[in-house]
Short mmCIF file of C-alpha atoms in Angstrom, two decimals:
data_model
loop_
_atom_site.label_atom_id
_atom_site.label_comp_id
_atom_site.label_asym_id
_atom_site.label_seq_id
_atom_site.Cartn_x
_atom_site.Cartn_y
_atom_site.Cartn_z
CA UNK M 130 108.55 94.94 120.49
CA UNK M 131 106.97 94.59 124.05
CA UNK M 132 103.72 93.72 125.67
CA UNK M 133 102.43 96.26 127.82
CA UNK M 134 104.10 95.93 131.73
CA UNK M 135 107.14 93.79 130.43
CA UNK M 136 110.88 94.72 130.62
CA UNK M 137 113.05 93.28 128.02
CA UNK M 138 116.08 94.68 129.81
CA UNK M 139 117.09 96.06 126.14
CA UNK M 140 116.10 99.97 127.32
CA UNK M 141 115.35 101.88 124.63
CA UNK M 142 115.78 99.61 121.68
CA UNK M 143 112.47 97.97 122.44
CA UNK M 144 108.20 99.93 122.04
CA UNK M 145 105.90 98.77 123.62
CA UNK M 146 102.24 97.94 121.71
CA UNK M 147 100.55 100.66 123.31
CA UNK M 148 103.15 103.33 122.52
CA UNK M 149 103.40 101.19 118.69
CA UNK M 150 99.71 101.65 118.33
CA UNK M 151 99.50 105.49 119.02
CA UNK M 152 102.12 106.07 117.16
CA UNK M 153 100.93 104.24 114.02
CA UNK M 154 97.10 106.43 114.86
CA UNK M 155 99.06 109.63 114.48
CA UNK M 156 100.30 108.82 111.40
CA UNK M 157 96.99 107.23 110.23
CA UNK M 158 95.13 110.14 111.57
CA UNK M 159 97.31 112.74 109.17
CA UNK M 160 96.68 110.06 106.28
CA UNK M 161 99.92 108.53 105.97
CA UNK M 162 100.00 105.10 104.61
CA UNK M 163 103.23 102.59 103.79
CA UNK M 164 105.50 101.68 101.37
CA UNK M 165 107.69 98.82 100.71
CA UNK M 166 111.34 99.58 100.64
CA UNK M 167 110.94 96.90 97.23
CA UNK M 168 107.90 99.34 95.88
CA UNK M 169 111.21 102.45 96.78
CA UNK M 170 113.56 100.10 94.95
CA UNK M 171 111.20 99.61 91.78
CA UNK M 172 110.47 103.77 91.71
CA UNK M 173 113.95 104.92 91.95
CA UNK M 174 115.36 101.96 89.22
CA UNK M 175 112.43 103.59 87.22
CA UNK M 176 113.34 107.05 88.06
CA UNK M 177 110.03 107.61 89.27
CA UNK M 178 108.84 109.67 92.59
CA UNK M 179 107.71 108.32 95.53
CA UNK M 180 103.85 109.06 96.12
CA UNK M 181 103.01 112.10 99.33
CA UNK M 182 102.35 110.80 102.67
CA UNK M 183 104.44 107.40 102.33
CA UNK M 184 106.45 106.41 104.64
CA UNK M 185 108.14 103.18 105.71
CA UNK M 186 108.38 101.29 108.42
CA UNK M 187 111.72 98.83 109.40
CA UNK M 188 112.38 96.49 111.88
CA UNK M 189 115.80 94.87 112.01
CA UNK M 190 116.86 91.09 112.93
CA UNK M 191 113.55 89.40 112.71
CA UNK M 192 112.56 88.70 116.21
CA UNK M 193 109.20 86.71 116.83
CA UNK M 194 108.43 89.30 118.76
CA UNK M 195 107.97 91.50 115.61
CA UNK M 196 105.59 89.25 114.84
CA UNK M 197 103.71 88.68 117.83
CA UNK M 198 103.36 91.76 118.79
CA UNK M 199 104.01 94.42 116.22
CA UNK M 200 102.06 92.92 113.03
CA UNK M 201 98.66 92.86 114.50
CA UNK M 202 99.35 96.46 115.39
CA UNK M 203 100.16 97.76 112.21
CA UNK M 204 97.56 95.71 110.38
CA UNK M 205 95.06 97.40 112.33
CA UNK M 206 95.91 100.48 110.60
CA UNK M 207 96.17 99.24 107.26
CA UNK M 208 100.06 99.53 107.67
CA UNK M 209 103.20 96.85 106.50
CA UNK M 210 106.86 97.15 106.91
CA UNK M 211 110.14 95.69 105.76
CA UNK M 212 112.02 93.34 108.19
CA UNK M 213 115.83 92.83 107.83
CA UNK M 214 116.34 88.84 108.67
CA UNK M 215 119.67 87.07 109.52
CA UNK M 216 119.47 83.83 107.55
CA UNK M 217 122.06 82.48 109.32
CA UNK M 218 120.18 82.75 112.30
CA UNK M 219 116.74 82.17 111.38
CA UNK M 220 114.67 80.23 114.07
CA UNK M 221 117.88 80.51 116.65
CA UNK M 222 118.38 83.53 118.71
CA UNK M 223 119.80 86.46 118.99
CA UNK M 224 123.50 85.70 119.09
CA UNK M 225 125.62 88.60 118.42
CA UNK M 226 123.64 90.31 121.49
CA UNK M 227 125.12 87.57 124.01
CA UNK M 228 126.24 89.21 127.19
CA UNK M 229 124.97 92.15 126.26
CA UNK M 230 121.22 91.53 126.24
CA UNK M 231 119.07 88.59 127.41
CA UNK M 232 118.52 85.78 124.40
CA UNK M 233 115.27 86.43 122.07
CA UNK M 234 113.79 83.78 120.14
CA UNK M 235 114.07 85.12 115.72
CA UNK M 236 111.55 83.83 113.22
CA UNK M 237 111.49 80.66 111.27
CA UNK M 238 111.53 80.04 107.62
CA UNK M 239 107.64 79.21 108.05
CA UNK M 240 106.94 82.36 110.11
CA UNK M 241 108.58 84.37 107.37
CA UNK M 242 107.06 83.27 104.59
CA UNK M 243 103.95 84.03 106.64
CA UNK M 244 104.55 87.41 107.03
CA UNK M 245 105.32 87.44 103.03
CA UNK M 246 101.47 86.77 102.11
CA UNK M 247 100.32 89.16 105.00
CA UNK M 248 102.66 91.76 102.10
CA UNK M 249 105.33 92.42 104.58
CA UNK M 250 108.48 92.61 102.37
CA UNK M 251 112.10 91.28 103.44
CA UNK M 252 115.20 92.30 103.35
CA UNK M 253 118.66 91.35 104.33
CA UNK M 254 120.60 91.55 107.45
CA UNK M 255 123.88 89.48 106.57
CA UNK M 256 124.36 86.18 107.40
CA UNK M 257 125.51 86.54 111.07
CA UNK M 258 124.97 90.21 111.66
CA UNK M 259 128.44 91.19 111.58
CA UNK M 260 129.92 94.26 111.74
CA UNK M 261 130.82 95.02 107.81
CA UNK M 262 134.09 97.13 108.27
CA UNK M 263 135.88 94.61 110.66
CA UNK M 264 135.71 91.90 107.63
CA UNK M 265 137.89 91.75 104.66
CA UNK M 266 136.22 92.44 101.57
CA UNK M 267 136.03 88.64 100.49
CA UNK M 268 134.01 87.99 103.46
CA UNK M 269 131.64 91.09 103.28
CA UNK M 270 130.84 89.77 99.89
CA UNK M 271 130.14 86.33 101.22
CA UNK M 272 127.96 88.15 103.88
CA UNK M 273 126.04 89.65 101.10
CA UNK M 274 126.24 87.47 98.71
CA UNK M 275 124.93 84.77 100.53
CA UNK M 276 122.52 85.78 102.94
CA UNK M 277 120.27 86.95 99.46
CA UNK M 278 120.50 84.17 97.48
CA UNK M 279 119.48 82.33 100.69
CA UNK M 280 116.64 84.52 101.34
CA UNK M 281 115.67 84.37 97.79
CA UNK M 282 115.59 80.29 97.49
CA UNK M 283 113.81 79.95 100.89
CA UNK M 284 110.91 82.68 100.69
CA UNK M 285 111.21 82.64 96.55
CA UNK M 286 111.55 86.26 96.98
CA UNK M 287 113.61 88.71 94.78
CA UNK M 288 115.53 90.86 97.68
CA UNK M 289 116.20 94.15 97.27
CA UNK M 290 116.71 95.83 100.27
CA UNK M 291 119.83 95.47 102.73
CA UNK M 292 120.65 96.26 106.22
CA UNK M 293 123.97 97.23 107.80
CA UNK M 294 124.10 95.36 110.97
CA UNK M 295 125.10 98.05 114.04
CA UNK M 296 124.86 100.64 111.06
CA UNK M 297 128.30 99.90 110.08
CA UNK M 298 129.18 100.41 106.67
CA UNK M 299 132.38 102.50 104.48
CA UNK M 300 131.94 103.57 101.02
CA UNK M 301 133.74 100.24 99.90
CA UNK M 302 131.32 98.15 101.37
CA UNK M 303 128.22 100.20 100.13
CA UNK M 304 129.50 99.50 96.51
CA UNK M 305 130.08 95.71 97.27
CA UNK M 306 126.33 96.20 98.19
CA UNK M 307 125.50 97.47 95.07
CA UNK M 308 127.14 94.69 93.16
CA UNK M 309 125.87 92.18 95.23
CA UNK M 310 122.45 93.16 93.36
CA UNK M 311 120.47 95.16 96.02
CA UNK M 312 119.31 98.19 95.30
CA UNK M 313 119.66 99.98 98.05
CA UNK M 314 120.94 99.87 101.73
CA UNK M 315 119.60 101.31 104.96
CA UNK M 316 121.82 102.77 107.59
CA UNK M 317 121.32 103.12 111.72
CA UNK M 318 119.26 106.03 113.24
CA UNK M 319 120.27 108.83 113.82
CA UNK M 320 121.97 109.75 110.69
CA UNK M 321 121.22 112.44 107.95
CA UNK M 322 122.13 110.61 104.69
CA UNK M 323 120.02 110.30 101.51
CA UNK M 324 122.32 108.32 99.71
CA UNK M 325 120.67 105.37 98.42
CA UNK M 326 122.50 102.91 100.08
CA UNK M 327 123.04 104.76 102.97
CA UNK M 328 119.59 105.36 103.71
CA UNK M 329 118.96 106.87 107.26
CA UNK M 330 116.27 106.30 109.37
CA UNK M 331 114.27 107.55 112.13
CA UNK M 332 113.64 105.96 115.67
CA UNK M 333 110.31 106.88 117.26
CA UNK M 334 111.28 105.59 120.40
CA UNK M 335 113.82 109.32 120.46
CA UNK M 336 111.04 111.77 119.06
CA UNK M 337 107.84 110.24 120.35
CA UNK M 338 108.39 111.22 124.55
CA UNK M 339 109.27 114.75 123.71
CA UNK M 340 107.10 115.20 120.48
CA UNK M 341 103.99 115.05 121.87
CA UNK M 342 104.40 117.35 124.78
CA UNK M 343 105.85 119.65 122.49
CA UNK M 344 102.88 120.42 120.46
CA UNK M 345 100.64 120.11 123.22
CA UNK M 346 102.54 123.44 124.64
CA UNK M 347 101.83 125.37 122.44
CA UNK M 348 99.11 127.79 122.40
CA UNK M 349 97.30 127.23 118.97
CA UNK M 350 97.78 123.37 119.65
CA UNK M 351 94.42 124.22 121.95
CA UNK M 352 92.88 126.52 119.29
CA UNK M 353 93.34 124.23 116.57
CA UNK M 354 92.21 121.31 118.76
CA UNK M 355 88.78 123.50 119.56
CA UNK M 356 88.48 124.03 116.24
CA UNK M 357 85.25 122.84 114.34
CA UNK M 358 86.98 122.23 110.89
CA UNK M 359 89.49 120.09 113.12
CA UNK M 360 86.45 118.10 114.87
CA UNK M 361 85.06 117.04 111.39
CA UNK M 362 88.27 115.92 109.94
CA UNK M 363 88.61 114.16 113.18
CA UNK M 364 85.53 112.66 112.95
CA UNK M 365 85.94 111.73 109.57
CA UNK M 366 88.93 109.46 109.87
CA UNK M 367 87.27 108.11 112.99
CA UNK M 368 84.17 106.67 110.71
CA UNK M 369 86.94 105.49 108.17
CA UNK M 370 88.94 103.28 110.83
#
């Protein structure tokens, strides 16, 4: 996450609040709300659907910056997300992006168990936020193993969600996952899985710049936007906010 006007130098891994905050009114706007990758957990160990117009939102590592910057945004729209935390890491910086990316400052215990009461939900990112395959599978299971039952004592949180650092993962290490006692696992962007502990997952930052002038091409997009059952809805949600 970025203030308006300042380069992070990390291209497009980084949004800034003013592109966060219209992207978070679209979805507002069509009456999307949240959901906790726990509250996904809980349905799917119950065998139970997930509710229309839910969607969730991620953010990986637990940078401050999430917090500064990207909380206030989403509580604005009534929105909450999941952030994958390196406990290993927690109130250093960014380590495993040295010489590739300038050092950010990641959350503290404190901050964390901030964002818990504001019912922002946490999930794990390893220890070190190593790349999975590269390990033998004594260490992934330390990996796993350890950075939940450290989450868990420090927040006094059940975990249940897991992150594959660099979206590296192999079937082997998505059942270590499941043993570990998550209960499910989200992979990088751009993939097409629906596995449960593969979950993919969508970056706005690649649909949002070509979305929007997309629809706005199109020839009912104008009808539809003249429209007077369109202007009441409009106005509508517009009283609501």
């Amino acid at each position: 996450m970025l203030p308006d006007g300042l380069d992070s130098g990390h291209g497009g891994l980084c949004v800034t609040t003013t592109r966060l905050t219209a992207q978070m009114r679209w979805f507002a706007r069509l009456g999307f709300r949240t959901i906790a990758l726990d509250t996904v957990a809980h349905l799917l160990d119950n065998g139970l659907p997930v509710p229309p117009r839910r969607f969730v939102i991620t953010f990986d590592d637990g940078y401050l910056d999430t917090l500064t910057y990207a909380v206030p945004v989403l509580e604005r729209f009534g929105f909450t997300a999941t952030v994958f935390v390196v406990p290993g890491l927690v109130g250093d910086t960014n380590s495993w992006d040295r010489g590739r990316f300038a050092p950010a400052e990641l959350m503290r215990w404190d901050q964390l168990a901030g964002l818990r009461r504001r019912g922002f939900s946490i999930g794990s990112h390893t220890m070190s936020h190593v790349s999975l395959t590269r390990l033998q599978p004594d260490e992934v299971w330390w990996e796993l193993s350890a950075s939940r039952r450290t989450l868990q004592e420090r927040l006094e949180i059940e975990v249940r969600a897991f992150c594959y650092p660099w979206g590296d993962w192999a079937p082997w290490v998505a059942e270590l996952v499941s043993t570990a006692g998550y209960s499910l696992a989200c992979d990088d962007v751009g993939r097409t899985s629906n596995a449960r502990f593969v979950m993919a997952r969508t970056d706005p930052t690649y649909w949002w710049p070509w979305l929007t002038p997309l629809v706005r091409s199109h020839r009912w997009y104008f009808r539809v936007q003249r429209s007077p059952a369109l202007r009441q809805v409009v106005a509508a949600v517009r009283r609501s906010a």
